GROMACS .gro file of C-alpha atoms in nm:
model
  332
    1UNK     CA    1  12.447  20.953   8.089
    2UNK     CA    2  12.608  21.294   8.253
    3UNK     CA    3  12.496  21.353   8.629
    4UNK     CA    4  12.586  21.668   8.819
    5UNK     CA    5  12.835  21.549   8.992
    6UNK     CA    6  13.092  21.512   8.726
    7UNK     CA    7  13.055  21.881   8.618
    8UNK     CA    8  13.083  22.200   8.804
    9UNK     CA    9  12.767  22.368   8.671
   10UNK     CA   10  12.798  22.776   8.614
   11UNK     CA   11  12.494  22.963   8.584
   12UNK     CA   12  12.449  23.224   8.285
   13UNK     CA   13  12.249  23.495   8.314
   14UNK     CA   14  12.352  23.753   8.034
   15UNK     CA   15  12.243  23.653   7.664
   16UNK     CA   16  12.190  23.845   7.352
   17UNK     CA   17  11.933  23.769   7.033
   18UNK     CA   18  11.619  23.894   7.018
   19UNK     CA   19  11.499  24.045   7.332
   20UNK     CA   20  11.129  24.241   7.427
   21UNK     CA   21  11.173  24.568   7.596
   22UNK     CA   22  10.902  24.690   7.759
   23UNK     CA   23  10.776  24.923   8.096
   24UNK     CA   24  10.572  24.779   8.364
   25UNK     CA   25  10.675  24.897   8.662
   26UNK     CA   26  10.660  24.667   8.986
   27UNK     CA   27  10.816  24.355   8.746
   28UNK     CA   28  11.160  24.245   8.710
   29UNK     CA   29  11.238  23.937   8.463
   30UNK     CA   30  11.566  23.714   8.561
   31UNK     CA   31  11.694  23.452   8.338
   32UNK     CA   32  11.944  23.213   8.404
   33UNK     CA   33  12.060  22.877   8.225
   34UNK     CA   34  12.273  22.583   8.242
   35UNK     CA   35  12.453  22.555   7.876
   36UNK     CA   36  12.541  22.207   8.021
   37UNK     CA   37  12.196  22.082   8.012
   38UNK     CA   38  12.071  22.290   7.824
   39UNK     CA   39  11.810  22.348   8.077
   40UNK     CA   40  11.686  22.661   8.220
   41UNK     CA   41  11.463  22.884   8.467
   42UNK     CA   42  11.307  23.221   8.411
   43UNK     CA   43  11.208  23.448   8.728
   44UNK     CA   44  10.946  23.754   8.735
   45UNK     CA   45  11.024  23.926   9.046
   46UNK     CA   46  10.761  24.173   9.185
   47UNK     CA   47  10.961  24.370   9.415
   48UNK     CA   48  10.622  24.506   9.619
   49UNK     CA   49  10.449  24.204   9.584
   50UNK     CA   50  10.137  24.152   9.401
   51UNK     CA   51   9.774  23.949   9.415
   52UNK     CA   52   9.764  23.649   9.187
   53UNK     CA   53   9.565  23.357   9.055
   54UNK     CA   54   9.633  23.079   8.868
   55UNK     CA   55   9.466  22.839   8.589
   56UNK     CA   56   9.562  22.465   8.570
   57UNK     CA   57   9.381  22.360   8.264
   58UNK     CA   58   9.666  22.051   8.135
   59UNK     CA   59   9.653  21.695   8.259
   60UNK     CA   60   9.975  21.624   8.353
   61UNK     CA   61  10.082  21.975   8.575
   62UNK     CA   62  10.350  21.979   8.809
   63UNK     CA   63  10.341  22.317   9.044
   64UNK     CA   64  10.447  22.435   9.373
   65UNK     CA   65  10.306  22.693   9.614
   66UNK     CA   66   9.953  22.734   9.384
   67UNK     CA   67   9.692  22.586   9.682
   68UNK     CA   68   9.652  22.920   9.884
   69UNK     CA   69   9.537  23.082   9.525
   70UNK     CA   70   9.260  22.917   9.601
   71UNK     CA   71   9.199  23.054   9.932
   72UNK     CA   72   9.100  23.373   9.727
   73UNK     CA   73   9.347  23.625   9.897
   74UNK     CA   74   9.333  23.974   9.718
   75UNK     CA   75   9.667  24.043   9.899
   76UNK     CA   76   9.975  24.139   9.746
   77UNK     CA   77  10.152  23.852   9.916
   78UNK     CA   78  10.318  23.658   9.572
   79UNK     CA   79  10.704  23.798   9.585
   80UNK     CA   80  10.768  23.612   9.241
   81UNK     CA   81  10.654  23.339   9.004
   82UNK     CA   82  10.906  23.067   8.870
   83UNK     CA   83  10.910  22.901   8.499
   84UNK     CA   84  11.166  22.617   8.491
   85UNK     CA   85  11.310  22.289   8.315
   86UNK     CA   86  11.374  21.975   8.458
   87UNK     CA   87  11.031  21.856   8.463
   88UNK     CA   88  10.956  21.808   8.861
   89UNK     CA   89  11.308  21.841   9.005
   90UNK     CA   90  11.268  22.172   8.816
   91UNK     CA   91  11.043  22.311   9.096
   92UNK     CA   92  11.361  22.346   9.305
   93UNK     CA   93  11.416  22.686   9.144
   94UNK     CA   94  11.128  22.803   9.414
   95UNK     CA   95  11.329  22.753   9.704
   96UNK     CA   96  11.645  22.912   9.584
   97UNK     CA   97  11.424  23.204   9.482
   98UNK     CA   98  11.243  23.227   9.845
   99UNK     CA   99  11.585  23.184  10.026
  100UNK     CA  100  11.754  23.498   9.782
  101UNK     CA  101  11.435  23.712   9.874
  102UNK     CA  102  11.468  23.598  10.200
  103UNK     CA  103  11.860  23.772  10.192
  104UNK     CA  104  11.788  24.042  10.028
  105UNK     CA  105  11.556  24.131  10.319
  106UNK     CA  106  11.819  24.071  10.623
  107UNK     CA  107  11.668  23.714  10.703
  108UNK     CA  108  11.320  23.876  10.833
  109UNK     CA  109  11.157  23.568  10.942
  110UNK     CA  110  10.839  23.753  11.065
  111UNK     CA  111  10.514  23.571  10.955
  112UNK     CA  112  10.409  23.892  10.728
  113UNK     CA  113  10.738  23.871  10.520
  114UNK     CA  114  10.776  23.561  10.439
  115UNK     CA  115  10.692  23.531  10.038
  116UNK     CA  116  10.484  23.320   9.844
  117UNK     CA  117  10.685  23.217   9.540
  118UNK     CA  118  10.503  22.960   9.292
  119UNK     CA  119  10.611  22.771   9.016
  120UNK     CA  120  10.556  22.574   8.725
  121UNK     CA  121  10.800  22.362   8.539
  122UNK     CA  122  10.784  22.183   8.193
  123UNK     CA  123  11.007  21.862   8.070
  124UNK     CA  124  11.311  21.898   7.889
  125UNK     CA  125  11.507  21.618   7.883
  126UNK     CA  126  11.411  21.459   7.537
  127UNK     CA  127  11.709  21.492   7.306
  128UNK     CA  128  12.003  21.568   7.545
  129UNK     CA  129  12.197  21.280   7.680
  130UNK     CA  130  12.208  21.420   8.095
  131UNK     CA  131  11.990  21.430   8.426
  132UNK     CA  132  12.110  21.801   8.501
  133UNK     CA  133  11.825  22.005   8.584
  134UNK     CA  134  11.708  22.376   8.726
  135UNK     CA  135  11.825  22.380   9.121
  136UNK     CA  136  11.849  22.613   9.392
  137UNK     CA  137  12.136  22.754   9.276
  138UNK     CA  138  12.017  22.854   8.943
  139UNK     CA  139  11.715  23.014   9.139
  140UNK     CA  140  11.908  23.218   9.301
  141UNK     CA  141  12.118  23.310   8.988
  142UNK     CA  142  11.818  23.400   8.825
  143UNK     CA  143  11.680  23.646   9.074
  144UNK     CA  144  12.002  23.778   9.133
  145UNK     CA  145  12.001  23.876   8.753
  146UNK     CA  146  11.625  24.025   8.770
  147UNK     CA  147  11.573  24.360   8.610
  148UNK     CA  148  11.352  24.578   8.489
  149UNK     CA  149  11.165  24.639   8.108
  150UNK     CA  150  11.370  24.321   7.906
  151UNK     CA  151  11.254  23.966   7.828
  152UNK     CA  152  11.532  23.752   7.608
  153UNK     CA  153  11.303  23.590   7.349
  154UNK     CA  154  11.319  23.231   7.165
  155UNK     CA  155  11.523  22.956   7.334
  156UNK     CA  156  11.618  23.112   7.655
  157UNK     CA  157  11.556  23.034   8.015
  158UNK     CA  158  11.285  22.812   8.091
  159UNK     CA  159  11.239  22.811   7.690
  160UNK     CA  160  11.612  22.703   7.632
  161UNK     CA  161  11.540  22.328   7.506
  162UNK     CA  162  11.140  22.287   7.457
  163UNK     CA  163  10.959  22.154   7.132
  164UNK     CA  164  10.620  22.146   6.988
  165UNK     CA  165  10.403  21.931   6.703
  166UNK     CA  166  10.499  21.627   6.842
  167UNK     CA  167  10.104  21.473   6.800
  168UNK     CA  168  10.281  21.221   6.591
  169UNK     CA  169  10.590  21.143   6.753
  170UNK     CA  170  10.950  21.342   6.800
  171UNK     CA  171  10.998  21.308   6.468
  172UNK     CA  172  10.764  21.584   6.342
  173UNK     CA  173  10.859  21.843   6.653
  174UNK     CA  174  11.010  22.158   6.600
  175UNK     CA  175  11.223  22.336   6.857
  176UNK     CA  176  11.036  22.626   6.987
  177UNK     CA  177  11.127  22.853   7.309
  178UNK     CA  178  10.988  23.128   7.508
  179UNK     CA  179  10.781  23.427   7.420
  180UNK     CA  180  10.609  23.788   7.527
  181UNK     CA  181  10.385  24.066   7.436
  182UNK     CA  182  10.320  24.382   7.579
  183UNK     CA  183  10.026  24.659   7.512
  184UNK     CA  184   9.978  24.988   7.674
  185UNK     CA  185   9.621  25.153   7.633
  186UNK     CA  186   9.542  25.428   7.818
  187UNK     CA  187   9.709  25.382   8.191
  188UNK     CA  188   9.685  25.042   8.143
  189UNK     CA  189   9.915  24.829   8.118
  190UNK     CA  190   9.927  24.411   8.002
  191UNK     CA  191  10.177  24.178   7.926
  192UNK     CA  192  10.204  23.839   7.845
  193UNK     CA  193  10.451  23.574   7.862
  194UNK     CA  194  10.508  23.198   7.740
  195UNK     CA  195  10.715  22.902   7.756
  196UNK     CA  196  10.577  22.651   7.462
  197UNK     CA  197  10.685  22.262   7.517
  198UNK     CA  198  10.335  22.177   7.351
  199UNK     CA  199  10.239  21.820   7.225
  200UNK     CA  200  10.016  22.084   6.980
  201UNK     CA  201  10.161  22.275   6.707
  202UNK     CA  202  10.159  22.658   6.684
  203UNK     CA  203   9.912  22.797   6.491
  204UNK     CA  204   9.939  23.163   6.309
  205UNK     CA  205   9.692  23.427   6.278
  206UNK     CA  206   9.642  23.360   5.888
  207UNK     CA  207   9.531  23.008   6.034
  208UNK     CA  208   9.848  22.811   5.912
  209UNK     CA  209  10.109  22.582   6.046
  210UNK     CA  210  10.381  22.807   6.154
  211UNK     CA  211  10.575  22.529   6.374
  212UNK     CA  212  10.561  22.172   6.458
  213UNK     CA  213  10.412  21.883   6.296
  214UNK     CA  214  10.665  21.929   6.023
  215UNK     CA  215  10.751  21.614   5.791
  216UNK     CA  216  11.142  21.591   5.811
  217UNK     CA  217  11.166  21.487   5.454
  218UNK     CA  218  10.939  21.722   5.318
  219UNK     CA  219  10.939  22.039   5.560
  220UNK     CA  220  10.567  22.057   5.519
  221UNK     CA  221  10.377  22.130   5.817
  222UNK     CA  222  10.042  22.048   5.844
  223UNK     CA  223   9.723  22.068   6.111
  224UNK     CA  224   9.693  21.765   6.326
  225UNK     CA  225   9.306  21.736   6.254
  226UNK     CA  226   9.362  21.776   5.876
  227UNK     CA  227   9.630  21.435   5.929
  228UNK     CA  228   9.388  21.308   6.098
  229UNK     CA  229   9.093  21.322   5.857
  230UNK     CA  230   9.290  21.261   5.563
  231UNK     CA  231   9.317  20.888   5.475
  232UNK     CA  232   9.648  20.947   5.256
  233UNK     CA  233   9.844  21.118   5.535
  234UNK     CA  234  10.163  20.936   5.635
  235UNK     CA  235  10.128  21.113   5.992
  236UNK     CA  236   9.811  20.905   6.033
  237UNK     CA  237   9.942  20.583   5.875
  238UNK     CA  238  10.245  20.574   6.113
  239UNK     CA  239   9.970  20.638   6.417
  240UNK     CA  240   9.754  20.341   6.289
  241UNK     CA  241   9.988  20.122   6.269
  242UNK     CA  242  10.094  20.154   6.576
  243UNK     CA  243   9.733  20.106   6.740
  244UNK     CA  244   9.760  19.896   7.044
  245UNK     CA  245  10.141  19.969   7.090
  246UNK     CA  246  10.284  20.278   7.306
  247UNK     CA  247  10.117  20.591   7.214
  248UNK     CA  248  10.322  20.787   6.930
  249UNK     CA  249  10.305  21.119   7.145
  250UNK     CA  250  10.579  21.176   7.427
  251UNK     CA  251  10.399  21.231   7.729
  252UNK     CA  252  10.664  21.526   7.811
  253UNK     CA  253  10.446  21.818   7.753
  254UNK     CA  254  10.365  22.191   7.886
  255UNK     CA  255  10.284  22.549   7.795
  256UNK     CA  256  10.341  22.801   8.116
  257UNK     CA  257  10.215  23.155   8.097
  258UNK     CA  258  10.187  23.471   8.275
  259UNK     CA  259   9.932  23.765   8.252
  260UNK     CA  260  10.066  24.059   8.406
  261UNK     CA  261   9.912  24.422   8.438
  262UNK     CA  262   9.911  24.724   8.632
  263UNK     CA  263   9.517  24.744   8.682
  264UNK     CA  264   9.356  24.710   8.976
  265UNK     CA  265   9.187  24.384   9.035
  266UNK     CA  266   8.969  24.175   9.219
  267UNK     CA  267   9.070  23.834   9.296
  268UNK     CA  268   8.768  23.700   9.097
  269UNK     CA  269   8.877  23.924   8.776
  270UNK     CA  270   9.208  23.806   8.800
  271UNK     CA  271   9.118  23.420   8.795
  272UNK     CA  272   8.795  23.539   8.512
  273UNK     CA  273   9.133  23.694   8.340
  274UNK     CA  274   9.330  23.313   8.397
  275UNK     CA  275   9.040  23.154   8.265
  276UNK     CA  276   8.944  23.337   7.947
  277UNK     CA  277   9.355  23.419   7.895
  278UNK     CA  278   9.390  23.046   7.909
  279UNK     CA  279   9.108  22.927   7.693
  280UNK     CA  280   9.207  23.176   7.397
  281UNK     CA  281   9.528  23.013   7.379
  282UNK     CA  282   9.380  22.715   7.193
  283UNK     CA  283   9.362  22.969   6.857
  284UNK     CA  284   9.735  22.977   6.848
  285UNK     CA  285   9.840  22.565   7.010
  286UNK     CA  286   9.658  22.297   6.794
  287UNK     CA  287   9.529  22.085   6.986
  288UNK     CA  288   9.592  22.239   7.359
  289UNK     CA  289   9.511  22.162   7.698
  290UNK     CA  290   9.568  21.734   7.624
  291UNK     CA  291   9.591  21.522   7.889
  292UNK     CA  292   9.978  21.525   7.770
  293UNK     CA  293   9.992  21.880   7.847
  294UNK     CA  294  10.056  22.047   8.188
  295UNK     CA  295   9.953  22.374   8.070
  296UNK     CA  296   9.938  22.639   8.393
  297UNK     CA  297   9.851  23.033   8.358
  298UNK     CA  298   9.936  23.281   8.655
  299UNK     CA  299   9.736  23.606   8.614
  300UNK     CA  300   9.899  23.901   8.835
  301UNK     CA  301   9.835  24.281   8.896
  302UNK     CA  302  10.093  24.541   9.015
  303UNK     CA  303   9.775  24.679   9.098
  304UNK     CA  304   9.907  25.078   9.030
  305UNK     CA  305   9.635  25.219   8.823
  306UNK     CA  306   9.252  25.211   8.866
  307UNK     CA  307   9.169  25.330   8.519
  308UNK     CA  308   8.798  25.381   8.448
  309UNK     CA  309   8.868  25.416   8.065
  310UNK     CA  310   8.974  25.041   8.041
  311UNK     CA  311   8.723  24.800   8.179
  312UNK     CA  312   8.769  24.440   8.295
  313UNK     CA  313   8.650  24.347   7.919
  314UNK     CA  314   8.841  24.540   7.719
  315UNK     CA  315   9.168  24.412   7.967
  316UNK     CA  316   9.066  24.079   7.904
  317UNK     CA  317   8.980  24.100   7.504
  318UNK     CA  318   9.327  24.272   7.514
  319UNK     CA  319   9.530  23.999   7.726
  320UNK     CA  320   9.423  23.746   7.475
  321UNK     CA  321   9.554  23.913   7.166
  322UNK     CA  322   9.894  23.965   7.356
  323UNK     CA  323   9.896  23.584   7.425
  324UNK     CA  324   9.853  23.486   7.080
  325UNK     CA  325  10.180  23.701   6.978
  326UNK     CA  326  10.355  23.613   7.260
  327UNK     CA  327  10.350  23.214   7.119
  328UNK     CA  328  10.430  23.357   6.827
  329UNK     CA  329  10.730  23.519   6.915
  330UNK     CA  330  10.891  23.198   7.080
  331UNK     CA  331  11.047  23.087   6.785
  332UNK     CA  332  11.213  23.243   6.478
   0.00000   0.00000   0.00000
């Protein structure tokens, strides 16, 4: 196997492909990777800060800095959030984020400025033959990269070596990636975005199979619970037979997300808007939330506009539409 020390790891931060524009003011996206690997961290910066919450609904989730969410602070005190490979060594990309904010600010060590950067990370070592992971370094690399209105879509950053539809082993998975959405209505402003390692397969809005769980002699992908049900299905013989022996599934399995808008907030609306954000996300990952998942969801607000026009509901009816295309779009 490769370790880090026999290679002199360079971060890249400028990619081409398919890419979301978009304009939210108060976010900058950084993305960073190590084609080594290929492993990978994506960075939203907010600049002025911003209130946050967070949703931890998987049963295998590996964070850092999420505990004071739950303290119920309506203060703009998160600097950035961090999406990252490497499973836990992956949360590493936190630091090197907090110690780049803490240059670009003249190494102000007062008690009001130092940031609150959380993270989530997801596992992406199945299939590559190396320990190198997401570090400090590429933390930095990322933020240093951070600008505004542009996501890079599919497998990029955090996204660059994920799978899903592996309910039935690695042999039915599909490579998948990262993914965003963005709506205006009125003032308002929403956007979404994904990284999709799920043990579930992705679901499209006509109700099919649009990746994972794909038969690799076949190339037809089919819905876990119809495998399941039907007696004939090879997906379900291979499972039965192995009753008793290692389950089929890798446990090496996460969807992150983000819910970002320019409304103003409460801290209770924001974690309502984690919660029902989160749960709507089972239309578009069959089955989701497993306890082979470490699904997490940060909801933030710029907080910039108070707009009467869009209520809380309307935000939230919205933010759940956006996260449905933004699974969508990690993958081609």
């Amino acid at each position: 196997m490769t370790v880090r020390s026999q290679l002199t790891l360079v971060p890249q931060t400028r990619f081409e492909g398919r890419m979301l524009e978009f304009e939210l003011p108060g976010l900058e996206t950084g993305v960073a990777e190590y084609a080594e690997g290929p492993t990978g961290a994506t960075v939203f910066h907010f600049p002025k800060g911003v209130a946050a919450a967070v949703d931890a609904r998987g049963g295998a989730v590996a964070t850092v800095n999420t505990e004071r969410f739950r303290l119920g602070y309506d203060r703009p005190t998160v600097m950035a959030i961090c999406f990252a490979g490497g499973a836990s060594f992956g949360l590493e990309v936190a630091a090197g984020v907090q110690a780049e904010i803490l240059a670009m600010r003249d190494y102000n060590v007062d008690w009001d400025r130092i940031p609150t950067v959380p993270g989530a990370v997801i596992y992406d070592f199945r299939g590559r033959d190396n320990a190198i992971y997401p570090d400090k370094e590429l933390g930095s690399a990322a933020l240093r990269s951070a600008r505004a209105g542009w996501f890079p879509l599919g497998a990029r950053g955090a996204g660059r070596f994920v799978h899903v539809g592996k309910y039935f082993g690695p042999r039915y998975m599909e490579q998948a990636g990262q993914g965003a959405a963005f709506r205006q209505i009125g003032e308002t402003k929403v956007a979404v975005f994904v990284v999709v390692n799920a043990i579930g397969a992705i679901v499209d809005r006509q109700g099919r199979v649009a990746r994972g769980n794909r038969d690799p002699e076949t190339g037809a992908r089919t819905h876990v619970g119809d495998d399941l049900r039907d007696g004939t299905s090879r997906r379900k013989r291979e499972l039965e037979k192995r009753r008793g022996a290692p389950a089929t599934a890798p446990p090496e399995n996460t969807t992150l997300a983000l819910v970002v808008t320019n409304q103003v907030l409460s801290y209770r609306e924001l974690q309502r808007l984690a919660v029902q954000t989160h749960t709507s996300m089972a239309r578009a990952i069959h089955p989701f939330h497993t306890d082979r998942d470490g699904d997490v969801l940060f909801a933030v607000t710029t907080a910039e506009v108070d707009d009467p026009a869009t209520g809380f509901a309307d935000l939230a009816a919205h933010a759940t539409e956006l996260a449905w295309d933004a699974v969508l779009s990690s993958f081609e």
